[in-house]
Coordinates of C-alpha atoms and ligand atoms in Angstrom, one line a residue:
X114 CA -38.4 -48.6 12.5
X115 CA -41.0 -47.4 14.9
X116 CA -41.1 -45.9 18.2
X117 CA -42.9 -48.4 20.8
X118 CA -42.2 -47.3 24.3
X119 CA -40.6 -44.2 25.7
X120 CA -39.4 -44.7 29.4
X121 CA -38.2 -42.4 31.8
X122 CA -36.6 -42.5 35.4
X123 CA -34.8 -39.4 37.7
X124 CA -31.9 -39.6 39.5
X125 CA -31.0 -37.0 41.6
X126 CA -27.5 -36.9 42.3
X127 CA -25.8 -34.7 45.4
X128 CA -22.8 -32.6 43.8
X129 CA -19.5 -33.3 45.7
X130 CA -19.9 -29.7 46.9
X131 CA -22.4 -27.0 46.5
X132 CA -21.8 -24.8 43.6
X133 CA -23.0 -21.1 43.5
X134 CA -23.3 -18.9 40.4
X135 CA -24.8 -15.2 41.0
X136 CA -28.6 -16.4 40.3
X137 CA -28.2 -19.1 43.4
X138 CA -26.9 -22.2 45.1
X139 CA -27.3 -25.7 43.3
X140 CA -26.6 -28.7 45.8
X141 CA -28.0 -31.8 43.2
X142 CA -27.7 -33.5 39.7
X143 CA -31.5 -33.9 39.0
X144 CA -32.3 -35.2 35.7
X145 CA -34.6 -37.2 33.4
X146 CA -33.3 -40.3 31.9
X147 CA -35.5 -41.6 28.7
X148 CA -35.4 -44.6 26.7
X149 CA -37.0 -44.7 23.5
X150 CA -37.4 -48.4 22.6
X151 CA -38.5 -49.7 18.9
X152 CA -39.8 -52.3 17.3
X153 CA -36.6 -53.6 15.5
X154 CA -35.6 -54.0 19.7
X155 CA -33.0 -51.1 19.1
X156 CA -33.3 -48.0 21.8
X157 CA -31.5 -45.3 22.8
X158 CA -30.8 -43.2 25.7
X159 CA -31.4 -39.2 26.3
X160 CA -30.8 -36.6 29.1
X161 CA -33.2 -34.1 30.0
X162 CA -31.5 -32.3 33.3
X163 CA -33.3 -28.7 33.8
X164 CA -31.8 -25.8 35.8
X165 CA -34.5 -23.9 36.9
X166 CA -32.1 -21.0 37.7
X167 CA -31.2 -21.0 34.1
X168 CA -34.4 -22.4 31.8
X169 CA -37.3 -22.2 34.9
X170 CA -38.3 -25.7 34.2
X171 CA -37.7 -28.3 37.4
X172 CA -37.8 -32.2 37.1
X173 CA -41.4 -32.8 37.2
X174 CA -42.6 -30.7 34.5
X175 CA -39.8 -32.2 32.3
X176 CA -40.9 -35.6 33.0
X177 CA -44.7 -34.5 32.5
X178 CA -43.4 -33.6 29.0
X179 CA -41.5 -36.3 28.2
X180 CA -44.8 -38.5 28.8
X181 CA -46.7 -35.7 26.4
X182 CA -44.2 -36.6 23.5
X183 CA -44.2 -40.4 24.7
X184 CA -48.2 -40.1 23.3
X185 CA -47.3 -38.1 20.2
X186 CA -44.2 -40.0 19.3
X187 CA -45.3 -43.5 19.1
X188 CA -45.3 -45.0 16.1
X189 CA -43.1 -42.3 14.5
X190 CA -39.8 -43.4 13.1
X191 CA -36.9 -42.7 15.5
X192 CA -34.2 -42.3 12.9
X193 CA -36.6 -39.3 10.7
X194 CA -35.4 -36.9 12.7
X195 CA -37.1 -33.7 11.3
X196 CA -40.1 -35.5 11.5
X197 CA -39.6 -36.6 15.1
X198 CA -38.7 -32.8 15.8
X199 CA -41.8 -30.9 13.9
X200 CA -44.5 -33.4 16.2
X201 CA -42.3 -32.7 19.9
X202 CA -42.8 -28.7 18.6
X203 CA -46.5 -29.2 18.2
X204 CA -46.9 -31.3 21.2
X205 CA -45.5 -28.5 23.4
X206 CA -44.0 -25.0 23.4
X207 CA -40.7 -24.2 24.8
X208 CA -40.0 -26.9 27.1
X209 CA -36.4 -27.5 25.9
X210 CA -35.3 -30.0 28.4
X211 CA -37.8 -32.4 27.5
X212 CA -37.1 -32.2 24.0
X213 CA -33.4 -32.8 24.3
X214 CA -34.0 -35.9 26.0
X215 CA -35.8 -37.4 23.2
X216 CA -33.7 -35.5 20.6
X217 CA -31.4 -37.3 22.1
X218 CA -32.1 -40.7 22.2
X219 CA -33.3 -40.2 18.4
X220 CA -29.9 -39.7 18.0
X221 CA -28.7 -42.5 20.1
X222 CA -30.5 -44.8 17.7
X223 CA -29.6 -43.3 14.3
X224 CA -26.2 -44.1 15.3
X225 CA -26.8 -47.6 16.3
X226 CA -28.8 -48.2 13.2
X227 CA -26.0 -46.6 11.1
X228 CA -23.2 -48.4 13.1
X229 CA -21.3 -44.7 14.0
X230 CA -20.5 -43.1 16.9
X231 CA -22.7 -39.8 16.9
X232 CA -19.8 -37.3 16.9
X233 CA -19.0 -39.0 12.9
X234 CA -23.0 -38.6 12.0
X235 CA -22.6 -34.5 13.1
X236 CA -20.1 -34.4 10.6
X237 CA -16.6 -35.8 12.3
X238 CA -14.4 -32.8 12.8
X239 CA -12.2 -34.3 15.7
X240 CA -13.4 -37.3 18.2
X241 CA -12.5 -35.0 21.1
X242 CA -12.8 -31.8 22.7
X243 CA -11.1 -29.8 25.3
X244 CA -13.1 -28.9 28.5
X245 CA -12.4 -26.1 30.7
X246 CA -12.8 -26.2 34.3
X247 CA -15.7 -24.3 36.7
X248 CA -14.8 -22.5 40.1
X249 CA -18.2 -21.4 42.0
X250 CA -18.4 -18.1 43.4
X251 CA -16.7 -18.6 47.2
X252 CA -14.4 -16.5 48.9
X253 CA -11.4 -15.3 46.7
X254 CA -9.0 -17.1 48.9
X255 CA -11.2 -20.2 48.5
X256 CA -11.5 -19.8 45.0
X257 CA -7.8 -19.4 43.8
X258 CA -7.1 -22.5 46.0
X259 CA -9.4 -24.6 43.6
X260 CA -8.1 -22.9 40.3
X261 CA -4.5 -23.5 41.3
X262 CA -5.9 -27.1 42.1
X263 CA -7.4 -27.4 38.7
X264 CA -4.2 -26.6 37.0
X265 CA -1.8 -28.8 38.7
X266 CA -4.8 -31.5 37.5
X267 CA -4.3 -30.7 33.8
X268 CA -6.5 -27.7 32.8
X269 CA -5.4 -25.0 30.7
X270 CA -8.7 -23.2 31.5
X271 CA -10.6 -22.1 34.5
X272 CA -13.9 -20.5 34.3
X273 CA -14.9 -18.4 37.0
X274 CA -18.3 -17.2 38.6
X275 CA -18.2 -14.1 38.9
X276 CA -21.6 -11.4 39.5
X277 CA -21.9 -10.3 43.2
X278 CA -20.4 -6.9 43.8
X279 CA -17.4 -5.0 41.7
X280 CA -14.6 -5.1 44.7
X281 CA -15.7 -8.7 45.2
X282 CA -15.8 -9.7 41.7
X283 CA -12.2 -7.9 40.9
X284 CA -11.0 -9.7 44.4
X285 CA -11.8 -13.1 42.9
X286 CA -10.2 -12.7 39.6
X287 CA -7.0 -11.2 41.4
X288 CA -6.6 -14.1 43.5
X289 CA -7.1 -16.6 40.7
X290 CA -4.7 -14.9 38.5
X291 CA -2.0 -14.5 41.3
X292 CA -2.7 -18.8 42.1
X293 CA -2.8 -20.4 38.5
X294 CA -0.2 -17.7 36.8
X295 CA 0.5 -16.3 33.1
X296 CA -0.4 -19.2 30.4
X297 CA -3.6 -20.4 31.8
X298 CA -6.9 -18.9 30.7
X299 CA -9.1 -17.3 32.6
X300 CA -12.7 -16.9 31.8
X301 CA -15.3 -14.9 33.5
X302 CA -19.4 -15.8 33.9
X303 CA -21.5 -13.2 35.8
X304 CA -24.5 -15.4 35.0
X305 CA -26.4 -11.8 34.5
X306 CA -25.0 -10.4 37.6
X307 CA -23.8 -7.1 36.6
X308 CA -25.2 -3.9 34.5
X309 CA -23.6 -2.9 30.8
X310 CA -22.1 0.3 32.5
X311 CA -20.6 -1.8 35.4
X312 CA -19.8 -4.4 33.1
X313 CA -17.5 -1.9 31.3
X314 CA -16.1 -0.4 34.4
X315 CA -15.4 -4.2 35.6
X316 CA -13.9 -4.9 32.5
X317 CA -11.6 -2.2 32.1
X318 CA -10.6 -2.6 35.7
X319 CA -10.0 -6.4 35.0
X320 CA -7.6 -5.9 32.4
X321 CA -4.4 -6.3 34.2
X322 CA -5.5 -10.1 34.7
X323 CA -5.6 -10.9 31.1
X324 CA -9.1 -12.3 31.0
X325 CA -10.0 -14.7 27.8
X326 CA -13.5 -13.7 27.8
X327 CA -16.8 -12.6 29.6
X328 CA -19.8 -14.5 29.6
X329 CA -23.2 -13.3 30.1
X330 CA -22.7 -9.8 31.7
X331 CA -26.1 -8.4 31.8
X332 CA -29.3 -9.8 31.8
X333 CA -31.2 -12.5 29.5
X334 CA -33.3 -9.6 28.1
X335 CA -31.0 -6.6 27.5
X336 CA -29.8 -7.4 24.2
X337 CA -29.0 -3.8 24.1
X338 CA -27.0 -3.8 26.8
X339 CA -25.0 -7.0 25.7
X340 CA -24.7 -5.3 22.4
X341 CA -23.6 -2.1 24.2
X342 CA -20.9 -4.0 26.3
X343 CA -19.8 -6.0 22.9
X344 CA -19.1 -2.9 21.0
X345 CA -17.1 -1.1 24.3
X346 CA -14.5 -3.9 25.4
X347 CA -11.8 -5.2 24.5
X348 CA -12.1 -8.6 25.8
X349 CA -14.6 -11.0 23.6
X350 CA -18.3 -11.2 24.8
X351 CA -19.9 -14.3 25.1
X352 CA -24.1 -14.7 25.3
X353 CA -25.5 -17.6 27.2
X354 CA -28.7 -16.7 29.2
X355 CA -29.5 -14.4 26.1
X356 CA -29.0 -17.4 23.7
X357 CA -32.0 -20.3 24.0
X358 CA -32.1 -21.4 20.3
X359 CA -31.6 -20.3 16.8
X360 CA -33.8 -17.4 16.6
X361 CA -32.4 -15.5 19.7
X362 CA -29.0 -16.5 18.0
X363 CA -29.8 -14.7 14.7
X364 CA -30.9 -11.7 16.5
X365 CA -27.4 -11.6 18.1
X366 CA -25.6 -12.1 15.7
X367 CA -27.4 -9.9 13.0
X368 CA -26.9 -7.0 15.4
X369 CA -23.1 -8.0 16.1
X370 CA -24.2 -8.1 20.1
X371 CA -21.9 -10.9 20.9
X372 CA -18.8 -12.2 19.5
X373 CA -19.2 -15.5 20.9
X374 CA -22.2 -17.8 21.5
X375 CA -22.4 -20.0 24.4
X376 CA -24.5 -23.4 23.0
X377 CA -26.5 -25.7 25.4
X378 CA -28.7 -28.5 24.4
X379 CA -30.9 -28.0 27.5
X380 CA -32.0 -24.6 26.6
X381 CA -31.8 -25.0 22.8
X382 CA -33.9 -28.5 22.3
X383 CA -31.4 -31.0 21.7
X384 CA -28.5 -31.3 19.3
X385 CA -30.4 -30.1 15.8
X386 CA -31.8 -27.1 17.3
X387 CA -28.0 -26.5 18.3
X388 CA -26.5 -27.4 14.8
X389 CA -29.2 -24.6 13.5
X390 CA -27.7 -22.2 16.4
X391 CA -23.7 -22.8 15.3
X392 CA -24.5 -23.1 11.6
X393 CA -26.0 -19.3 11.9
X394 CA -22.6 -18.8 13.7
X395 CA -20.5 -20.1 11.3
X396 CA -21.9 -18.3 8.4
X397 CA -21.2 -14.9 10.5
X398 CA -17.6 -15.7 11.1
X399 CA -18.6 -15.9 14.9
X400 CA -17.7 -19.1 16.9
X401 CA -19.5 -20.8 19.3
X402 CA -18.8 -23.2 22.6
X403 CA -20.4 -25.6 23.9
X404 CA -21.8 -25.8 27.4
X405 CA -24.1 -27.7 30.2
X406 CA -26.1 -27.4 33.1
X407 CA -24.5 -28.1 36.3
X408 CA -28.0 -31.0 36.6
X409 CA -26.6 -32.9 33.8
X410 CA -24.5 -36.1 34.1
X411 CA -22.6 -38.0 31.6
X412 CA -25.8 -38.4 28.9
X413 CA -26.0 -34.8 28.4
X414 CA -21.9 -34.7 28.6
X415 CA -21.6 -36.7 26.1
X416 CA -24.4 -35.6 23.5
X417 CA -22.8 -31.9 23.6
X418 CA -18.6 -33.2 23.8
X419 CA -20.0 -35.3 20.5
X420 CA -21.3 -32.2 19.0
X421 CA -18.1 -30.4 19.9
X422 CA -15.8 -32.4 18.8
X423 CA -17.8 -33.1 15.5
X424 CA -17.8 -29.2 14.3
X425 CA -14.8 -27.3 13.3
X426 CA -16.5 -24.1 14.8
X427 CA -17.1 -24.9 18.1
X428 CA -14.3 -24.3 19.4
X429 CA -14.4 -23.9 23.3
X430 CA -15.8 -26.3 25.7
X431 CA -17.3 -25.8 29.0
X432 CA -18.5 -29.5 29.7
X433 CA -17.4 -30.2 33.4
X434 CA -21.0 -30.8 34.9
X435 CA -19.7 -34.9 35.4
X436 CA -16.6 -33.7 37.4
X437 CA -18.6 -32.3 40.5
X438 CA -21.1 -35.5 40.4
X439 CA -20.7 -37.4 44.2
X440 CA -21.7 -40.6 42.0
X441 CA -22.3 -41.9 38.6
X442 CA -25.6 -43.6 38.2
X443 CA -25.8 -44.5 34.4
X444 CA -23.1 -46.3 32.8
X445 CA -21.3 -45.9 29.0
X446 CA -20.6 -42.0 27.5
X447 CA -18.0 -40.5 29.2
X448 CA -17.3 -40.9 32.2
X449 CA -16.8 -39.2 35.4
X450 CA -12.4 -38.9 35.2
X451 CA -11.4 -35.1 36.0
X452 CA -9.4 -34.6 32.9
X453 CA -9.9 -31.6 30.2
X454 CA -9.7 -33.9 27.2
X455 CA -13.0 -35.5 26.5
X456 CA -12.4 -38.7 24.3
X457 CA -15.8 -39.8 22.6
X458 CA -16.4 -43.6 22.8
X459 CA -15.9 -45.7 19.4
X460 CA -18.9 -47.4 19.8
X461 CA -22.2 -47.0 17.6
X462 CA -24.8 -44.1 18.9
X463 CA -22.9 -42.4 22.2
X464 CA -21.8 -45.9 23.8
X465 CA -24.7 -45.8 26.6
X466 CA -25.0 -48.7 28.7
X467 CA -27.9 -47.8 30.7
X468 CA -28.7 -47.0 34.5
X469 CA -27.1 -48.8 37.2
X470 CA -28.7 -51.4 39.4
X471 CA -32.1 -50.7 37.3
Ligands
LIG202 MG1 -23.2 -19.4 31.7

């Protein structure tokens, strides 16, 4: 099998309602859609949606790379997948949203060639995987309303964005806490908001809430810090700014500076850099969830709930990027229904369909 053609479209999608984390305010789903189309007439359909507050790259530049690999690629067998992956790292540095969407679709067809849903290629584990639920950083009144919303909806675990200022931060887990009750999980993302001293002082002063975990407390760069805040809290410390692929992942875990690792195919590469990235996990005894930029819609939903559901040690999902979509425009994967279990379709590759009305 050869690669032919390698198509790509945007959609930009507005978000039901803006959503703010401590680095800014995101209003819109933009994202790359490719098709990489072959000459035995099978294709397959990848994601690249880039959060420039999280990676720095925006929609052009991802599409600009996408047609960079579209030159490199063509020709190559879709379904060689190491191969396909040593020419997209020669044919750019970095870029990791670009090489996700083909990583992607490569996968898309492997499946389709092999006649199995992707979550059984990536090794099976379950066919489904429990999401937890995002509240934006808003007023803690504002906030608790939509936790305690989320709950009656299903969800056993809210995620909250936290990061501004200590009283305000410790105001909006409060509220939460008071709203949803004991029994439901609370985790915390301060998206780099906070220092490793006033991350301990938060912490400590957060303990009364019963929080599951903290996410990304310092920033991207201060491994020392995140290692310093790791070693001096009680609660579990998760890295996700700090994590882009495997090697930043062996660094953490070698020093013991997290004791969770938040995975995301849009900053790793695609789903083998991310096996790479859990496997290191694994073999540490540390466990890993799986996340998504609020720019992604149901391709990139899919691709990471089929990765978390296939491995036993990913164990925590925070895949809820398709629940604050206005509109779905591609069809197949899974879909846009606000529920925490995400069921992987049965059909060969990840069930795509394509875009609509295109
Ligand atoms: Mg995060």
């Amino acid at each position: 099998m050869k690669i032919t053609n390698i198509k790509v479209d945007t959609v930009e999608v507005p978000l039901v309602e803006p959503f703010t984390i401590s680095l800014g305010t995101i209003t819109h789903a933009k994202s790359a859609i490719v098709k990489v189309e072959t000459d035995e007439g099978i294709f397959g359909y990848g994601e690249g949606g880039p959060g420039i507050l999280i990676t720095g790259e925006n929609l052009p530049g991802t599409v600009d790379c996408i047609k960079v690999f579209e030159k490199a690629l063509i020709g190559t067998d879709p379904t060689d997948l190491e191969k396909v992956y040593w020419i997209l790292d020669r044919a750019a540095a970095h870029a990791p949203c670009g090489k996700t969407a083909i990583d992607m679709a490569c996968y898309d067809i492997l499946g389709k060639k092999a006649g199995l849903p992707v979550y059984k290629l990536l090794g099976g584990y379950s066919n489904s995987i429990e999401t937890d639920i995002t509240v934006g950083i808003d007023t803690p009144e504002y906030m608790a309303k939509k936790a305690a919303e989320f709950v009656k909806m299903g969800f056993n675990t809210i995620k909250t964005k936290v990061g501004t200022t200590t009283e305000e931060d410790i105001a909006r887990v409060k509220a939460i806490r008071e709203a949803v009750g004991s029994g439901v999980k609370i985790r915390l993302d301060a998206n780099q908001g906070w220092s490793a001293k006033q991350a301990i002082q938060i912490i400590e002063r957060l303990d009364e809430y019963d929080i599951e975990l903290v996410e990304q407390p310092v920033p991207y760069y201060d491994f020392e810090g995140l290692e310093y805040v790791t070693k001096n809290s009680k609660v579990l410390i998760m890295s996700d700014e700090s994590c882009f692929n495997a090697k930043d992942a062996l660094r953490l875990v070698s020093r013991r500076a997290v004791d969770v690792v938040n995975i995301k195919l849009m900053k790793c590469g695609g789903i083998r850099e991310a096996l790479k990235i859990n496997s290191i996990c694994e073999t540490a005894g540390i466990e890993c969830m799986l996340g998504c930029m609020v720019e992604e819609t149901n391709l990139g939903i899919t691709a990471a709930a089929s990765l978390g559901a296939a491995t036993k040690n990913i164990t925590r999902a925070d895949l809820d990027a398709t629940f604050t979509l206005s509109e779905l425009m591609f069809e197949g994967g899974i879909g846009t229904e606000v529920k925490k279990d995400l069921v992987l379709p049965e059909e060969p590759g990840f069930g795509f369909k394509g875009l609509k009305n295109r």
